[in-house]
Coordinates of C-alpha atoms and ligand atoms in Angstrom, one line a residue:
X15 CA -74.3 -42.7 91.8
X16 CA -72.4 -42.4 88.6
X17 CA -70.6 -45.2 87.1
X18 CA -66.9 -44.4 86.8
X19 CA -65.3 -45.2 83.6
X20 CA -61.6 -44.6 82.7
X21 CA -60.3 -43.4 79.5
X22 CA -57.0 -42.1 77.9
X23 CA -55.7 -40.8 74.8
X24 CA -54.7 -44.2 73.5
X25 CA -58.3 -45.7 73.8
X26 CA -59.9 -42.4 72.3
X27 CA -57.6 -42.8 69.2
X28 CA -58.0 -46.5 69.1
X29 CA -61.9 -46.0 68.7
X30 CA -61.2 -43.3 66.0
X31 CA -59.0 -45.7 64.2
X32 CA -61.5 -48.7 64.3
X33 CA -64.5 -49.2 66.6
X34 CA -63.8 -52.9 66.9
X35 CA -60.4 -52.3 67.8
X36 CA -61.4 -50.2 70.8
X37 CA -63.6 -53.1 72.1
X38 CA -61.0 -55.8 71.6
X39 CA -58.1 -53.7 73.1
X40 CA -60.0 -52.4 76.0
X41 CA -63.2 -54.1 76.8
X42 CA -63.1 -57.6 75.5
X43 CA -63.1 -60.1 78.6
X44 CA -63.9 -57.2 80.9
X45 CA -60.5 -55.4 80.8
X46 CA -59.4 -55.7 77.1
X47 CA -56.8 -58.0 75.5
X48 CA -53.4 -57.6 73.9
X49 CA -51.1 -59.8 71.6
X50 CA -49.1 -62.1 73.6
X51 CA -46.1 -60.7 71.5
X52 CA -45.3 -57.0 71.8
X53 CA -45.0 -55.1 68.7
X54 CA -41.4 -54.1 67.9
X55 CA -41.9 -50.3 67.4
X56 CA -43.9 -50.1 70.7
X57 CA -41.6 -52.1 72.7
X58 CA -38.6 -50.0 71.5
X59 CA -40.6 -46.9 71.9
X60 CA -41.4 -47.7 75.5
X61 CA -37.9 -48.7 76.4
X62 CA -36.5 -45.4 75.0
X63 CA -39.2 -43.5 76.9
X64 CA -38.1 -45.3 80.1
X65 CA -34.3 -44.3 79.5
X66 CA -35.3 -40.6 78.8
X67 CA -37.4 -40.7 81.8
X68 CA -34.5 -41.5 84.1
X69 CA -32.4 -38.7 82.5
X70 CA -35.1 -36.1 82.8
X71 CA -36.0 -37.2 86.4
X72 CA -32.5 -36.6 87.6
X73 CA -32.6 -32.9 86.0
X74 CA -35.9 -31.7 87.9
X75 CA -35.2 -28.3 89.2
X76 CA -31.5 -28.3 88.0
X77 CA -30.3 -24.7 87.7
X78 CA -27.8 -24.0 84.8
X79 CA -26.2 -21.3 86.8
X80 CA -23.6 -21.9 89.4
X81 CA -21.6 -25.1 88.7
X82 CA -24.2 -26.6 86.4
X83 CA -21.7 -27.4 83.6
X84 CA -19.3 -29.0 85.8
X85 CA -22.2 -30.8 87.6
X86 CA -23.6 -32.2 84.3
X87 CA -20.2 -33.3 83.2
X88 CA -19.4 -35.2 86.4
X89 CA -22.6 -37.0 86.7
X90 CA -23.6 -37.4 83.0
X91 CA -21.7 -40.7 82.4
X92 CA -23.2 -42.4 85.5
X93 CA -26.6 -41.1 84.7
X94 CA -26.3 -42.1 81.0
X95 CA -25.5 -45.6 82.1
X96 CA -28.4 -45.7 84.6
X97 CA -30.6 -44.5 81.9
X98 CA -29.4 -47.2 79.5
X99 CA -29.9 -49.9 82.2
X100 CA -33.5 -48.8 82.8
X101 CA -34.3 -48.7 79.1
X102 CA -32.7 -52.2 78.5
X103 CA -34.6 -53.6 81.6
X104 CA -37.7 -52.3 80.1
X105 CA -37.2 -54.0 76.8
X106 CA -36.1 -57.2 78.4
X107 CA -39.8 -57.9 79.4
X108 CA -40.3 -58.7 75.7
X109 CA -37.1 -60.8 75.1
X110 CA -38.2 -63.7 72.8
X111 CA -41.7 -62.1 72.2
X112 CA -41.1 -59.2 69.9
X113 CA -43.6 -59.2 67.1
X114 CA -42.3 -58.2 63.7
X115 CA -44.4 -56.1 61.2
X116 CA -46.5 -58.2 58.8
X117 CA -44.3 -57.5 55.8
X118 CA -41.2 -58.7 57.7
X119 CA -43.0 -61.6 59.1
X120 CA -44.4 -62.6 55.8
X121 CA -41.0 -62.3 54.2
X122 CA -39.6 -64.7 56.8
X123 CA -42.6 -67.2 56.5
X124 CA -42.1 -67.3 52.6
X125 CA -38.5 -68.4 52.7
X126 CA -37.8 -71.6 51.0
X127 CA -35.8 -74.1 53.1
X128 CA -32.1 -74.1 51.9
X129 CA -30.0 -77.5 51.6
X130 CA -27.0 -77.8 53.9
X131 CA -24.4 -77.6 51.2
X132 CA -25.9 -74.4 49.7
X133 CA -26.3 -73.0 53.2
X134 CA -22.7 -73.7 54.0
X135 CA -21.3 -72.0 51.0
X136 CA -23.6 -69.0 51.3
X137 CA -22.4 -68.6 54.9
X138 CA -18.8 -69.1 53.9
X139 CA -19.1 -66.5 51.2
X140 CA -21.0 -63.9 53.3
X141 CA -18.4 -64.3 56.2
X142 CA -15.4 -64.5 54.0
X143 CA -14.4 -67.9 55.4
X144 CA -13.2 -71.1 53.7
X145 CA -15.8 -73.6 53.0
X146 CA -13.6 -76.0 54.9
X147 CA -13.5 -73.8 58.1
X148 CA -14.4 -75.7 61.1
X149 CA -16.0 -72.4 62.6
X150 CA -18.7 -72.8 60.0
X151 CA -20.1 -76.0 61.9
X152 CA -21.2 -73.9 64.9
X153 CA -22.8 -71.3 62.7
X154 CA -24.5 -74.0 60.8
X155 CA -26.0 -75.3 64.0
X156 CA -27.1 -71.7 64.9
X157 CA -28.7 -71.5 61.5
X158 CA -30.5 -74.8 61.9
X159 CA -31.6 -73.5 65.2
X160 CA -33.7 -71.0 63.1
X161 CA -36.3 -69.0 64.8
X162 CA -35.0 -69.1 68.3
X163 CA -31.6 -67.9 67.2
X164 CA -33.1 -65.1 65.2
X165 CA -35.3 -64.1 68.2
X166 CA -32.1 -63.7 70.4
X167 CA -30.4 -61.8 67.6
X168 CA -33.3 -59.4 67.2
X169 CA -33.4 -58.8 70.9
X170 CA -29.7 -58.0 70.9
X171 CA -30.0 -55.7 68.0
X172 CA -32.9 -53.8 69.4
X173 CA -31.2 -53.5 72.8
X174 CA -28.2 -51.9 71.0
X175 CA -30.6 -49.6 69.3
X176 CA -32.3 -48.6 72.5
X177 CA -28.9 -48.1 74.1
X178 CA -27.6 -45.9 71.1
X179 CA -30.8 -43.8 71.2
X180 CA -30.6 -43.1 75.0
X181 CA -26.9 -42.4 74.9
X182 CA -27.2 -40.0 71.9
X183 CA -29.9 -38.0 73.7
X184 CA -27.9 -37.8 76.9
X185 CA -24.9 -36.4 74.9
X186 CA -26.5 -34.2 72.3
X187 CA -29.9 -33.2 73.4
X188 CA -30.1 -33.0 77.2
X189 CA -27.9 -30.0 77.7
X190 CA -29.6 -27.9 75.0
X191 CA -32.9 -28.8 76.6
X192 CA -31.8 -27.7 80.0
X193 CA -30.4 -24.5 78.9
X194 CA -33.8 -23.5 77.4
X195 CA -36.0 -25.2 79.9
X196 CA -36.3 -26.1 83.5
X197 CA -37.7 -29.5 84.2
X198 CA -40.6 -29.3 86.6
X199 CA -42.2 -32.8 86.4
X200 CA -41.5 -36.1 84.6
X201 CA -44.0 -38.9 83.8
X202 CA -46.6 -37.5 86.4
X203 CA -49.8 -39.5 86.6
X204 CA -53.1 -37.5 86.5
X205 CA -56.7 -37.8 86.2
X206 CA -59.5 -35.4 85.5
X207 CA -63.1 -35.8 85.0
X208 CA -64.0 -35.4 81.3
X209 CA -67.7 -35.9 81.8
X210 CA -69.5 -36.1 85.1
X211 CA -72.7 -35.1 87.0
X212 CA -71.1 -34.1 90.4
X213 CA -72.0 -30.7 92.0
X214 CA -68.6 -29.5 91.7
X215 CA -67.9 -30.5 88.2
X216 CA -64.3 -30.3 87.1
X217 CA -65.6 -30.2 83.4
X218 CA -67.3 -26.8 84.2
X219 CA -64.2 -25.5 85.8
X220 CA -62.2 -26.3 82.7
X221 CA -65.0 -24.7 80.7
X222 CA -65.0 -21.7 82.9
X223 CA -61.2 -21.4 82.6
X224 CA -61.9 -21.2 78.8
X225 CA -64.6 -18.4 79.5
X226 CA -67.3 -20.7 78.2
X227 CA -70.6 -18.9 79.0
X228 CA -72.5 -21.9 80.3
X229 CA -72.6 -24.4 83.1
X230 CA -72.4 -28.1 82.2
X231 CA -75.5 -28.8 84.2
X232 CA -77.9 -27.9 81.5
X233 CA -80.4 -30.2 79.9
X234 CA -78.1 -31.2 77.0
X235 CA -75.3 -32.3 79.4
X236 CA -77.6 -34.3 81.6
X237 CA -79.1 -36.0 78.7
X238 CA -75.6 -36.8 77.4
X239 CA -74.0 -38.1 80.5
X240 CA -76.8 -40.5 81.5
X241 CA -75.1 -41.6 84.8
X242 CA -71.6 -41.9 83.7
X243 CA -68.4 -40.3 85.2
X244 CA -65.7 -40.4 82.6
X245 CA -62.3 -40.1 84.0
X246 CA -59.4 -39.1 81.7
X247 CA -56.1 -40.5 82.7
X248 CA -52.9 -38.8 81.4
X249 CA -49.1 -39.0 82.1
X250 CA -47.2 -36.3 80.0
X251 CA -43.5 -37.3 79.4
X252 CA -42.4 -34.1 81.2
X253 CA -43.5 -30.5 82.1
X254 CA -41.1 -27.8 81.2
X255 CA -40.8 -24.2 82.1
X256 CA -39.2 -21.7 79.7
X257 CA -36.3 -20.0 81.2
X258 CA -36.8 -17.0 79.0
X259 CA -40.4 -16.2 79.6
X260 CA -41.7 -18.5 82.4
X261 CA -44.3 -20.2 80.0
X262 CA -45.1 -23.8 80.5
X263 CA -44.7 -26.6 77.8
X264 CA -45.5 -30.2 77.7
X265 CA -42.7 -32.6 76.4
X266 CA -43.6 -35.4 74.1
X267 CA -40.9 -37.8 72.9
X268 CA -41.6 -39.8 69.7
X269 CA -39.6 -42.5 68.1
X270 CA -40.1 -42.9 64.3
X271 CA -38.4 -45.2 61.7
X272 CA -37.9 -42.3 59.2
X273 CA -39.1 -38.8 58.7
X274 CA -41.1 -37.0 56.2
X275 CA -43.2 -33.9 55.8
X276 CA -46.5 -35.8 56.5
X277 CA -45.4 -36.6 60.0
X278 CA -44.5 -33.1 60.6
X279 CA -47.9 -32.0 59.6
X280 CA -49.5 -34.8 61.6
X281 CA -47.9 -33.5 64.9
X282 CA -49.8 -30.2 64.3
X283 CA -53.1 -32.0 64.7
X284 CA -52.0 -34.5 67.4
X285 CA -54.6 -34.4 70.3
X286 CA -51.7 -34.8 72.9
X287 CA -51.3 -31.1 73.4
X288 CA -55.0 -30.7 74.1
X289 CA -55.6 -33.7 76.2
X290 CA -52.6 -33.9 78.6
X291 CA -52.6 -30.2 79.3
X292 CA -56.1 -30.2 80.9
X293 CA -55.1 -32.1 84.0
X294 CA -51.8 -30.1 84.5
X295 CA -53.6 -26.8 84.2
X296 CA -56.4 -27.8 86.5
X297 CA -53.9 -29.1 89.2
X298 CA -51.5 -26.2 88.9
X299 CA -54.4 -23.8 89.2
X300 CA -55.5 -25.4 92.4
X301 CA -52.0 -25.4 93.7
X302 CA -51.6 -21.8 92.8
X303 CA -54.7 -20.7 94.7
X304 CA -53.7 -22.8 97.8
X305 CA -50.2 -21.4 97.8
X306 CA -51.4 -17.7 97.4
X307 CA -54.1 -18.0 100.1
X308 CA -52.9 -20.4 102.8
X309 CA -49.2 -20.7 101.7
X310 CA -49.5 -24.5 102.7
X311 CA -48.3 -27.3 100.5
X312 CA -50.1 -30.6 101.3
X313 CA -47.9 -33.5 101.8
X314 CA -49.8 -35.7 99.2
X315 CA -49.3 -33.4 96.4
X316 CA -45.7 -34.4 95.5
X317 CA -44.8 -31.0 94.5
X318 CA -41.2 -30.4 93.6
X319 CA -39.3 -27.4 95.2
X320 CA -38.8 -26.1 91.7
X321 CA -42.6 -26.2 91.1
X322 CA -43.2 -24.4 94.5
X323 CA -40.9 -21.7 93.6
X324 CA -42.4 -21.2 90.1
X325 CA -46.0 -21.1 91.4
X326 CA -45.1 -18.8 94.4
X327 CA -43.7 -16.2 92.0
X328 CA -46.5 -16.2 89.5
X329 CA -49.2 -13.4 89.5
X330 CA -51.9 -15.6 88.2
X331 CA -52.6 -19.5 87.7
X332 CA -50.3 -20.8 84.9
X333 CA -51.5 -22.1 81.4
X334 CA -49.9 -24.5 79.1
X335 CA -48.5 -22.7 76.1
X336 CA -47.7 -25.6 73.8
X337 CA -46.4 -29.0 73.4
X338 CA -42.9 -29.7 72.2
X339 CA -42.2 -32.8 70.3
X340 CA -38.8 -34.4 70.1
X341 CA -38.5 -37.1 67.6
X342 CA -35.6 -39.8 67.6
X343 CA -35.1 -41.7 64.4
X344 CA -34.5 -45.5 64.7
X345 CA -34.0 -46.1 61.0
X346 CA -35.9 -48.4 58.6
X347 CA -35.7 -52.2 58.6
X348 CA -34.4 -53.8 55.4
X349 CA -33.5 -57.1 54.1
X350 CA -30.0 -58.4 55.0
X351 CA -28.4 -60.9 52.8
X352 CA -25.7 -61.9 55.4
X353 CA -28.1 -62.5 58.2
X354 CA -30.5 -64.3 55.7
X355 CA -27.6 -66.8 54.9
X356 CA -26.9 -67.1 58.6
X357 CA -30.3 -67.9 59.8
X358 CA -31.7 -69.7 56.7
X359 CA -34.6 -67.5 56.0
X360 CA -35.2 -63.9 55.0
X361 CA -34.0 -61.6 57.8
X362 CA -34.3 -57.8 58.0
X363 CA -31.8 -55.7 60.0
X364 CA -32.1 -52.2 61.5
X365 CA -30.6 -49.5 59.3
X366 CA -29.2 -47.1 61.9
X367 CA -25.7 -45.9 62.1
X368 CA -26.1 -46.3 65.8
X369 CA -26.0 -50.0 65.5
X370 CA -24.4 -50.6 62.1
X371 CA -21.3 -49.3 60.5
X372 CA -19.1 -49.9 57.5
X373 CA -15.7 -51.5 58.1
X374 CA -12.9 -51.4 55.5
X375 CA -12.3 -55.0 54.4
X376 CA -10.0 -54.1 51.4
X377 CA -7.8 -51.5 50.0
X378 CA -7.5 -50.1 46.5
X379 CA -4.9 -51.8 44.4
X380 CA -3.4 -48.5 43.1
X381 CA -2.5 -45.5 45.2
X382 CA -3.5 -44.4 48.8
X383 CA -7.2 -45.0 49.7
X384 CA -6.9 -42.5 52.5
X385 CA -8.0 -45.4 55.0
X386 CA -6.6 -48.5 56.5
X387 CA -8.0 -52.1 56.9
X388 CA -10.4 -52.2 59.7
X389 CA -11.2 -48.5 59.7
X390 CA -14.8 -47.5 60.2
X391 CA -17.3 -45.1 58.6
X392 CA -20.7 -44.5 60.0
X393 CA -22.0 -42.8 56.6
X394 CA -21.9 -44.3 53.3
X395 CA -22.1 -40.7 51.8
X396 CA -19.4 -38.4 52.5
X397 CA -17.7 -35.1 51.5
X398 CA -14.2 -35.0 49.9
X399 CA -11.7 -32.5 50.6
X400 CA -12.6 -30.3 47.7
X401 CA -16.2 -30.3 49.1
X402 CA -17.7 -32.7 46.4
X403 CA -20.1 -35.4 47.5
X404 CA -18.9 -39.1 47.2
X405 CA -19.9 -42.5 48.3
X406 CA -18.0 -45.4 49.8
X407 CA -17.0 -48.0 47.2
X408 CA -18.9 -51.2 48.2
X409 CA -16.1 -53.5 47.3
X410 CA -14.0 -52.0 50.1
X411 CA -16.5 -51.4 52.8
X412 CA -18.8 -53.9 54.5
X413 CA -21.8 -53.2 56.5
X414 CA -21.8 -55.0 59.9
X415 CA -23.4 -54.7 63.3
X416 CA -21.8 -52.7 66.0
X417 CA -20.5 -55.0 68.8
X418 CA -19.9 -52.5 71.6
X419 CA -22.5 -49.7 71.4
X420 CA -21.0 -47.5 74.1
X421 CA -17.6 -47.6 72.5
X422 CA -19.1 -46.9 69.2
X423 CA -21.1 -43.9 70.5
X424 CA -17.8 -42.5 72.1
X425 CA -16.3 -42.7 68.6
X426 CA -19.4 -40.9 67.1
X427 CA -19.4 -38.3 69.9
X428 CA -15.8 -37.4 69.3
X429 CA -16.4 -35.5 66.3
X430 CA -15.2 -32.0 65.3
X431 CA -16.2 -29.5 62.7
X432 CA -13.2 -29.5 60.4
X433 CA -12.1 -26.1 58.6
X434 CA -9.9 -25.9 55.4
X435 CA -6.6 -24.1 55.6
X436 CA -6.2 -20.6 54.2
X437 CA -5.3 -20.9 50.5
X438 CA -2.8 -18.3 49.8
X439 CA -2.6 -19.0 46.0
X440 CA -6.2 -17.8 45.4
X441 CA -6.6 -15.9 48.7
X442 CA -9.5 -18.2 49.7
X443 CA -10.5 -17.9 53.6
X444 CA -10.9 -21.0 55.6
X445 CA -14.2 -22.7 55.0
X446 CA -16.2 -25.5 56.9
X447 CA -15.5 -28.8 55.4
X448 CA -17.9 -30.9 57.4
X449 CA -17.5 -33.2 60.5
X450 CA -14.7 -35.4 61.0
X451 CA -13.6 -38.2 63.5
X452 CA -12.6 -41.8 64.1
X453 CA -16.2 -42.8 63.3
X454 CA -15.8 -41.7 59.6
X455 CA -12.2 -42.6 58.3
X456 CA -12.9 -41.5 54.8
X457 CA -13.9 -37.9 54.2
X458 CA -16.3 -35.6 56.2
X459 CA -19.9 -35.7 56.9
X460 CA -22.6 -33.0 56.4
X461 CA -23.9 -33.7 60.0
X462 CA -22.7 -34.7 63.3
X463 CA -23.4 -38.3 63.4
X464 CA -25.4 -38.2 66.7
X465 CA -27.4 -35.1 65.6
X466 CA -28.4 -37.1 62.5
X467 CA -30.9 -39.1 64.4
X468 CA -32.9 -36.0 65.9
X469 CA -35.4 -33.9 64.1
X470 CA -35.3 -30.2 65.2
X471 CA -37.9 -29.9 68.0
X472 CA -41.5 -29.1 66.9
X473 CA -43.6 -26.9 69.2
X474 CA -47.3 -26.8 68.7
X475 CA -49.1 -24.1 70.5
X476 CA -52.4 -24.7 72.3
X477 CA -55.5 -23.3 71.0
X478 CA -58.6 -22.7 73.1
X479 CA -61.0 -22.9 70.3
X480 CA -59.5 -26.4 69.4
X481 CA -59.7 -27.4 73.0
X482 CA -63.3 -26.6 73.3
X483 CA -64.1 -28.6 70.2
X484 CA -62.0 -31.5 71.4
X485 CA -63.6 -31.6 74.8
X486 CA -67.2 -31.6 73.5
X487 CA -66.3 -34.3 70.9
X488 CA -64.5 -36.5 73.1
X489 CA -67.0 -36.1 76.0
X490 CA -69.7 -37.2 73.7
X491 CA -67.7 -40.1 72.0
X492 CA -66.8 -41.5 75.4
X493 CA -70.4 -41.5 76.8
X494 CA -71.4 -43.2 73.7
X495 CA -68.7 -45.8 74.1
X496 CA -69.6 -46.4 77.7
X497 CA -73.3 -47.0 76.8
X498 CA -72.2 -49.3 74.0
X499 CA -70.0 -51.4 76.2
X500 CA -72.8 -51.7 78.8
X501 CA -75.1 -52.9 76.0
X502 CA -72.6 -55.6 74.7
X503 CA -72.0 -56.8 78.2
X504 CA -75.7 -57.1 78.9
X505 CA -76.1 -59.7 76.0
X506 CA -77.3 -63.1 77.5
X507 CA -75.8 -65.3 74.8
X508 CA -73.0 -65.2 72.3
X509 CA -75.3 -64.6 69.3
X510 CA -76.7 -61.5 70.9
X511 CA -73.2 -60.3 71.9
X512 CA -72.1 -60.9 68.3
X513 CA -75.0 -58.9 66.9
X514 CA -74.5 -55.9 69.6
X515 CA -70.7 -55.9 68.6
X516 CA -71.6 -55.7 65.0
X517 CA -74.0 -52.8 65.5
X518 CA -72.1 -50.9 68.2
X519 CA -68.4 -51.6 67.4
X520 CA -68.3 -52.2 63.7
X521 CA -65.1 -53.4 62.0
X522 CA -63.6 -50.5 60.0
X523 CA -61.6 -52.8 57.6
X524 CA -59.7 -49.8 56.4
X525 CA -57.1 -49.9 59.1
X526 CA -56.2 -53.6 59.4
X527 CA -53.0 -53.2 57.6
X528 CA -52.4 -49.6 57.3
X529 CA -50.4 -47.6 58.5
X530 CA -49.4 -50.7 60.5
X531 CA -50.7 -54.1 60.8
X532 CA -53.5 -54.4 63.5
X533 CA -52.7 -57.0 66.2
X534 CA -56.3 -58.3 66.0
X535 CA -56.3 -59.4 62.4
X536 CA -56.2 -63.0 63.7
X537 CA -59.4 -62.4 65.8
X538 CA -61.4 -60.4 63.4
X539 CA -60.8 -62.6 60.3
X540 CA -60.8 -66.0 62.1
X541 CA -63.5 -68.6 62.9
X542 CA -66.1 -68.6 65.4
X543 CA -64.2 -70.1 68.2
X544 CA -61.5 -67.5 68.0
X545 CA -63.8 -64.6 68.0
X546 CA -65.6 -66.1 71.0
X547 CA -62.6 -66.7 73.3
X548 CA -59.3 -65.2 71.9
X549 CA -57.5 -65.8 75.1
X550 CA -58.0 -69.6 74.7
X551 CA -55.9 -69.4 71.7
X552 CA -52.7 -68.3 73.6
X553 CA -52.0 -65.7 71.0
X554 CA -53.6 -63.0 73.3
X555 CA -53.3 -62.1 76.9
X556 CA -55.3 -59.8 79.3
X557 CA -54.5 -56.2 78.9
X558 CA -52.4 -54.6 81.7
X559 CA -53.7 -51.4 83.1
X560 CA -51.4 -48.5 81.9
X561 CA -52.5 -45.9 84.5
X562 CA -52.3 -45.9 88.2
X563 CA -56.1 -44.9 88.7
X564 CA -57.3 -47.8 86.6
X565 CA -54.9 -50.2 88.3
X566 CA -56.2 -49.2 91.7
X567 CA -59.8 -49.6 90.5
X568 CA -59.0 -53.0 89.2
X569 CA -57.4 -54.3 92.4
X570 CA -60.3 -52.8 94.4
X571 CA -62.7 -55.0 92.1
X572 CA -60.4 -58.0 92.8
X573 CA -60.5 -57.5 96.5
X574 CA -64.4 -57.2 96.4
X575 CA -64.4 -60.6 94.5
X576 CA -62.1 -62.2 97.0
X577 CA -64.4 -61.3 99.9
Ligands
LIG603 S1 -58.3 -56.1 62.5 FE1 -59.2 -54.5 61.3 S2 -61.3 -54.6 61.9 FE2 -60.2 -55.8 63.3 S3 -59.9 -54.4 65.1 FE3 -58.1 -54.4 63.8 S4 -58.6 -52.7 62.4 FE4 -60.5 -53.2 63.3

């Protein structure tokens, strides 16, 4: 009987980034280990995904005809609040245990302790308070509380960011998405056998679907598999049907700090479109055949009414045409002098207009400034009445965190595109002047503030030739990894294990700090004891299974052990 081994996109990529990373993350101590602190980008990305999942799940099979517009308007606010609650609950798992990027963590650690009197005057200056103000005493205590207070601040700031991103999506992106696509499935777990020796080999089926001329049960395949059944687990963010031509697309949400051309090009080569589509195509193919022969829908399929309708009307089994990437920008993190003064060490803050804004703290001495004390601007750059570009004067405007995200998003959402008046002196027709609202007291902005956090969706079309190469490469890689894991686990002492790891899971050393810091630097470059038992340090915990199939397999093993 074949040995079942689970894999997924993350662990395939992990091996390709660094062989040792794959071992530590997925095989160390039997199940793999993870940092006891959650990386900030991963925690925020996961929470935003959770919120978007709630939004899209409520839209499965929604029809844009009839009373669709009214329906969306009536339920949208309640749904938006539910999505925000789900997203923040997800983030709350990591309250007090968010891990900063190495550069930020190092900046914090390098801070020189500040004497109390200096701290007091810095605080008074940054907050515009008198040095005698009694309110400074409480802030001094907060600052001396140091790290704990910062952790709490960070959690609040990141919760606000997650809330802002989910609300912005609900208001500016959900409706256009639904006008173009029908949502058929959301976050549906699936598995397929990437490599196996069973008589009815799903791998052959997928090869046959691609018109490959050969069965997988040839000599090469038997030699390659060597008794393993490699099961690929996937969970696409959503499955969409184009309303214009009935073609299918997978949805992939991504959060990124900033955007550049390299990220756009990178998306073109992402394996997600290839890997996640296999399970969906295979499953929908089986459903289509069953529906068109027996017309019976099995209870366990969990098929939505919308999916049944769609498959029933199709003349042949569906294929996935492409993957649609939607990027949400979180903004970068930069040093914040006010916060550094407040906490007593170097602190960075999130530069996103969803959670920070400029408040008017003084007015020009001469003439009208066009704004009043306490007014807000979301953007430092603005357009003047004459269309010229300008910037806020830093002496009048102070950057500060947003205290009520929902109210601020309401202000940002309440923007209109302004038009100039007809100029009869030169006969100039009205022209667009930019976006205007209560969220930008001074001038106009080129973009709607909520649209500014979205990159236009990118569609990457699937290519059968690419898929064939990816399947063969991944199958061979994952069988090699399964064999390597078995060899390391068979080691009888720590020396033998160390040697097997060095041969079979070498340290790449080129991916430790770039593009992001690897969470295992403290294992790879530590002493013998840490390498032997990272869990004992308290810095790492056992990995949680992130797919249902693996979770069930683990609980089966636990039950076996308990007997
Ligand atoms: S610290 Fe470097 S060598 Fe170690 S697992 Fe991470 S990337 Fe690989």
